[in-house]
Tab-separated table of C-alpha atoms in Angstrom:
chain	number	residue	atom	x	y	z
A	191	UNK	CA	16.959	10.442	9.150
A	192	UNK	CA	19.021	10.792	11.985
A	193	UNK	CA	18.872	13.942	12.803
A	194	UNK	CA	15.594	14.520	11.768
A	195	UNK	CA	13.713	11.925	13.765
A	196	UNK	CA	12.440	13.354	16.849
A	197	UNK	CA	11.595	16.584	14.246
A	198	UNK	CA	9.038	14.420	12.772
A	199	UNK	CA	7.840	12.475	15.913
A	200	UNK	CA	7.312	16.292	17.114
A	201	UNK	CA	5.165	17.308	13.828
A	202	UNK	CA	3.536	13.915	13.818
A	203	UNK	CA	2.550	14.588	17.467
A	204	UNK	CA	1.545	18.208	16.551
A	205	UNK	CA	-0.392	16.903	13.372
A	206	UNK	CA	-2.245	14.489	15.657
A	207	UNK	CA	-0.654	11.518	13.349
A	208	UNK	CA	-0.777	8.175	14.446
A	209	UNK	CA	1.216	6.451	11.546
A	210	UNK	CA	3.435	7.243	8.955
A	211	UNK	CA	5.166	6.098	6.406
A	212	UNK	CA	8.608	6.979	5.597
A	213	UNK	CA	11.148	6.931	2.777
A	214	UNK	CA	14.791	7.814	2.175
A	215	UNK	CA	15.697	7.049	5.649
A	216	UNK	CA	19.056	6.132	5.069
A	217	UNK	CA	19.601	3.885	8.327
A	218	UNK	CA	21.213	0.483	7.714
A	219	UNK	CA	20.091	-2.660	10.025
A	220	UNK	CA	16.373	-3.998	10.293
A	221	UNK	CA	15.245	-2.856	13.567
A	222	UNK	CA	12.514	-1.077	15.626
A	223	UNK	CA	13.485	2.000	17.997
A	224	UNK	CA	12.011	4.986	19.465
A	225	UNK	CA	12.412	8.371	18.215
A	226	UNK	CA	11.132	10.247	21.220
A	227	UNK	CA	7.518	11.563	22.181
A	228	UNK	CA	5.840	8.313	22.088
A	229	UNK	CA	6.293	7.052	18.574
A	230	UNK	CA	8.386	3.546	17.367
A	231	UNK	CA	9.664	3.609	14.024
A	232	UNK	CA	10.273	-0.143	12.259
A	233	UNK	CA	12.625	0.246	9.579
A	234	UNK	CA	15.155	-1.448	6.730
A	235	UNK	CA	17.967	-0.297	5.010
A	236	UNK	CA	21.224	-1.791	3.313
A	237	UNK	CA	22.937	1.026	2.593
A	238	UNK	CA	23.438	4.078	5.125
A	239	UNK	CA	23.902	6.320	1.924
A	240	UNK	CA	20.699	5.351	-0.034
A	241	UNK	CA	17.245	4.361	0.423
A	242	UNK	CA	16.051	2.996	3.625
A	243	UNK	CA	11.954	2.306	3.912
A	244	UNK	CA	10.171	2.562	7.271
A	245	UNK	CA	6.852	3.051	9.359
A	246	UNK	CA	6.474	5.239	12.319
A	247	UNK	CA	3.354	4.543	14.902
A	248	UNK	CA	2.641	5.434	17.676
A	249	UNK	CA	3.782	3.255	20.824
A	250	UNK	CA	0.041	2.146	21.489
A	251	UNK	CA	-0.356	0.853	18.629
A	252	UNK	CA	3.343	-0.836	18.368
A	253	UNK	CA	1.823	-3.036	20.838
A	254	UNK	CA	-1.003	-4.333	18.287
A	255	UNK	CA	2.185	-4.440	15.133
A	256	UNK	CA	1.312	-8.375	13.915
A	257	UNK	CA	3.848	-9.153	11.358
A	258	UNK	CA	7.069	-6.691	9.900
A	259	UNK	CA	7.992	-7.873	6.594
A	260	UNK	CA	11.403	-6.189	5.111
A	261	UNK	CA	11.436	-7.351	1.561
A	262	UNK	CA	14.288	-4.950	0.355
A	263	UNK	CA	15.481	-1.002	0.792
A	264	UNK	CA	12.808	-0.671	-0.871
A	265	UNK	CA	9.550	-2.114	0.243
A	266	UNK	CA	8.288	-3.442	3.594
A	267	UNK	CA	5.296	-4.142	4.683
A	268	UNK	CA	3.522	-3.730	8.431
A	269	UNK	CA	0.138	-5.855	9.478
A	270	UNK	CA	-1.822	-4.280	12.246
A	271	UNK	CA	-4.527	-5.025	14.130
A	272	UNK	CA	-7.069	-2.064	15.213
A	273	UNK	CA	-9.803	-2.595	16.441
A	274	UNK	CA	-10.437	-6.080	15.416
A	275	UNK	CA	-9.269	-5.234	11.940
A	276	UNK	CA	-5.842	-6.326	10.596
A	277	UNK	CA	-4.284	-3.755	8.440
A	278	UNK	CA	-1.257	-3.803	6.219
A	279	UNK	CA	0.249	-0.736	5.994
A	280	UNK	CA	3.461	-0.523	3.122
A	281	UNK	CA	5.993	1.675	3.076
A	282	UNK	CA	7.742	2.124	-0.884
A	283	UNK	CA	10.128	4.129	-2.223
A	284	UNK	CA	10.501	3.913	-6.187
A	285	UNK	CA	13.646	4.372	-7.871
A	286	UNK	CA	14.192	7.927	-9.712
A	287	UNK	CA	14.215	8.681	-13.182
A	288	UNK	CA	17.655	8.850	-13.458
A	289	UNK	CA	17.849	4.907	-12.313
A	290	UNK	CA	18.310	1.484	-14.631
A	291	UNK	CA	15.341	0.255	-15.796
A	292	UNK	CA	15.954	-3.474	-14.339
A	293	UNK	CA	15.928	-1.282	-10.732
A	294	UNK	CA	12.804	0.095	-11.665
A	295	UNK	CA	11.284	-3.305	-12.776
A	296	UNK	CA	12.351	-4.959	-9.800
A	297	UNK	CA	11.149	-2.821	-7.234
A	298	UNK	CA	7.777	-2.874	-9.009
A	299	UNK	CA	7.603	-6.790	-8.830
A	300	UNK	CA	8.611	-6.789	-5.187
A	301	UNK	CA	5.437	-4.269	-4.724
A	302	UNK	CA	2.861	-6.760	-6.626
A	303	UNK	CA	4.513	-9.499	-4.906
A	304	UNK	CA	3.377	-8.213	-1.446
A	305	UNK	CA	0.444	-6.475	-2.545
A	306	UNK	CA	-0.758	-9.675	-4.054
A	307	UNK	CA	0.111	-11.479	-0.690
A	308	UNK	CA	-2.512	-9.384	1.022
A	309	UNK	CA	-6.118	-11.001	1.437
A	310	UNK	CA	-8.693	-9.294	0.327
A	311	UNK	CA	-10.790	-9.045	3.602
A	312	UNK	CA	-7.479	-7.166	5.084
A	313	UNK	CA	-7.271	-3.356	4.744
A	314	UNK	CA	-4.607	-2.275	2.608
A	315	UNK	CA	-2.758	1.078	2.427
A	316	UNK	CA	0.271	1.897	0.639
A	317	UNK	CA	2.049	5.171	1.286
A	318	UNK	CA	4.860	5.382	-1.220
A	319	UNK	CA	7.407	8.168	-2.388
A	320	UNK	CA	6.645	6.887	-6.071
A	321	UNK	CA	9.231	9.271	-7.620
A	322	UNK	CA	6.190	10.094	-10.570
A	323	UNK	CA	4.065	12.256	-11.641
A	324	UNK	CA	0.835	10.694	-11.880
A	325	UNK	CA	-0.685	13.873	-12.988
A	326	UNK	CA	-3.849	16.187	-13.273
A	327	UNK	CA	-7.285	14.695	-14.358
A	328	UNK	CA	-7.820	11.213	-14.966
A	329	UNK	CA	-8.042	10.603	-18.489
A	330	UNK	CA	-10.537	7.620	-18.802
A	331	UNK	CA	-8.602	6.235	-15.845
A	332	UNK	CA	-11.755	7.337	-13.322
A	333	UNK	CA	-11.967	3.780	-11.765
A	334	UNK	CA	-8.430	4.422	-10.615
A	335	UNK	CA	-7.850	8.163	-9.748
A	336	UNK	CA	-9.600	11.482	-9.682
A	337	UNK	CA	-9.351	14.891	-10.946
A	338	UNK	CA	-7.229	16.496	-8.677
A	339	UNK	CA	-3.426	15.222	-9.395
A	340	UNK	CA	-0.598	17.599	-9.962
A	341	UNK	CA	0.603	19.044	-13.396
A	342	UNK	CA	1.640	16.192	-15.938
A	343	UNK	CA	1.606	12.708	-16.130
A	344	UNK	CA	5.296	11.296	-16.604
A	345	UNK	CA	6.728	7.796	-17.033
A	346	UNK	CA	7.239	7.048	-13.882
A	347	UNK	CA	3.846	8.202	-13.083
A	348	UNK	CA	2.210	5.849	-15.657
A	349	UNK	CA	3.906	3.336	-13.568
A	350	UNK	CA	1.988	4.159	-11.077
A	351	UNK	CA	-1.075	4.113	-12.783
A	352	UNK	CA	-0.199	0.931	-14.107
A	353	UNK	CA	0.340	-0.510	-10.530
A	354	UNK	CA	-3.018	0.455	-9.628
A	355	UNK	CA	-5.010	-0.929	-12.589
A	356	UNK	CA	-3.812	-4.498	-12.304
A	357	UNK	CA	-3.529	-4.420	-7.991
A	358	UNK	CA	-7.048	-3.001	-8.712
A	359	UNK	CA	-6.330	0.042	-6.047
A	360	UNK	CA	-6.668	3.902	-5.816
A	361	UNK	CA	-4.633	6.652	-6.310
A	362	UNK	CA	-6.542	8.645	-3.136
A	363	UNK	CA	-4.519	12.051	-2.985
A	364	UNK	CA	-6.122	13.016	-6.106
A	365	UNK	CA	-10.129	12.171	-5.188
A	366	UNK	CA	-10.244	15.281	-2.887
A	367	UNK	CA	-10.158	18.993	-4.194
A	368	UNK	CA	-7.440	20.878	-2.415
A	369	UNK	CA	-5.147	24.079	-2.870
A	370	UNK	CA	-2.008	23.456	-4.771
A	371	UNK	CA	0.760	23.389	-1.588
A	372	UNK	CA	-1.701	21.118	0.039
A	373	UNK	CA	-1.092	18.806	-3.202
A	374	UNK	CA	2.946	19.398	-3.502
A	375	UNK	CA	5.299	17.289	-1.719
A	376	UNK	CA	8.177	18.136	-3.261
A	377	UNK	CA	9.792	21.556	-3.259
A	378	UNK	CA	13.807	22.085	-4.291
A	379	UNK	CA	15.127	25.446	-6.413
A	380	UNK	CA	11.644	26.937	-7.077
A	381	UNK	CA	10.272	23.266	-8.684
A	382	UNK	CA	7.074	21.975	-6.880
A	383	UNK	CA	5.942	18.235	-7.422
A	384	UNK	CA	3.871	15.573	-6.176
A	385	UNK	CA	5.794	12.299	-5.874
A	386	UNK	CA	4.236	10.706	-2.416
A	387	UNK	CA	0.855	8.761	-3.170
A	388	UNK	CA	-1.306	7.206	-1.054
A	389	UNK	CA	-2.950	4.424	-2.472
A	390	UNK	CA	-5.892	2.131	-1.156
A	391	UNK	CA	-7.543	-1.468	-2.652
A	392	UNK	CA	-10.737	0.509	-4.665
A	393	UNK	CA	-13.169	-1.600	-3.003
A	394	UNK	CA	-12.156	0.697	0.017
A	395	UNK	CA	-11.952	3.891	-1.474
A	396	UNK	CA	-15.630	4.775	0.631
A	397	UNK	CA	-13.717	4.878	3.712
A	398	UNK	CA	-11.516	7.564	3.333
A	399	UNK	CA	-12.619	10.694	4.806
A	400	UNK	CA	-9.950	12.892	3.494
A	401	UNK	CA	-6.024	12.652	1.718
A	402	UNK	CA	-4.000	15.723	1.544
């Protein structure tokens, strides 16, 4: 992440983004610093190797930044006030395929723990490098997800899928139509996949605009 910082404080800054969440970043220490152009990025990491979860915002809105809650390399969560509303913005990164099982089960019990720690008049959005494929179409899972996934639905996807049914949220890349590298964000060797979700309570869902 190093090296890269300022890079994406430029694109978020030529995107016109005021927030972003971040995975992989691979800087140990729980702190907040800027990364040049106007942005603050809050992160946590144990291991300077491996893992590391953060969120970038703008330094406006740094200023409004509530409560910071590092749970693990893993998961931490960010409560904001805009506007007169407070909300909680998480940052996850799921273990990958190749990982134990127990790793896998405990990073998805950290997740319901904070997700279940949010009330329900708060905003919630998570944006998450699930490692999954969650997949294309919805399969009798409409209350959860829409048509427009990517390819097919893996374990680690169903994971996903399973998150969202019993957090009662949305998977809200796929509810908007768009052209297949506006749906990939993952692209090594010639292999494009979609592994970063964002994800929303569904009671919220209306308030989107657009995902992509």
């Amino acid at each position: 992440m190093t090296g890269k910082a300022r890079e994406v404080a430029d694109m978020m800054e030529r995107r016109k983004v005021d927030m972003l969440c971040v995975q992989e970043t691979k800087w140990k220490g729980s702190k907040a610093r800027n990364i040049g152009g106007g942005f603050k990025l809050f992160y946590y990491g144990v291991d300077g190797k491996r893992n590391g979860v953060g969120v970038i915002l703008k330094e406006e809105y740094s200023k409004s930044v509530v409560e910071v809650k590092r749970v693990s390399d893993r998961v931490m969560i960010m409560k904001v006030e805009v506007e007169g509303m407070m909300i909680n913005v998480i940052s996850a990164y799921a273990p990958q395929v190749g990982c134990e099982m127990e790793e896998k089960e405990r990073f998805w019990s950290e997740l319901d723990e904070v997700v279940d720690g949010v009330p329900r008049k708060e905003r919630l959005v998570n944006g998450a490098d699930f490692n999954g494929h969650v997949g294309e179409g919805n399969r009798g899972d409409d209350q959860l997800m829409g048509r427009y996934g990517f390819k097919e639905r893996n374990v680690e996807g169903q994971m996903v899928v399973d998150f969202a049914k019993r957090m009662e949220m949305a998977v809200v890349n796929t509810y908007f139509k768009k052209k297949e590298d506006h749906r990939v964000t993952y692209k090594s060797g010639g292999r494009c996949t979609q592994v970063d979700y964002v994800l929303c309570r569904r009671c919220n869902l209306k308030e989107i605009g657009d995902c992509k």
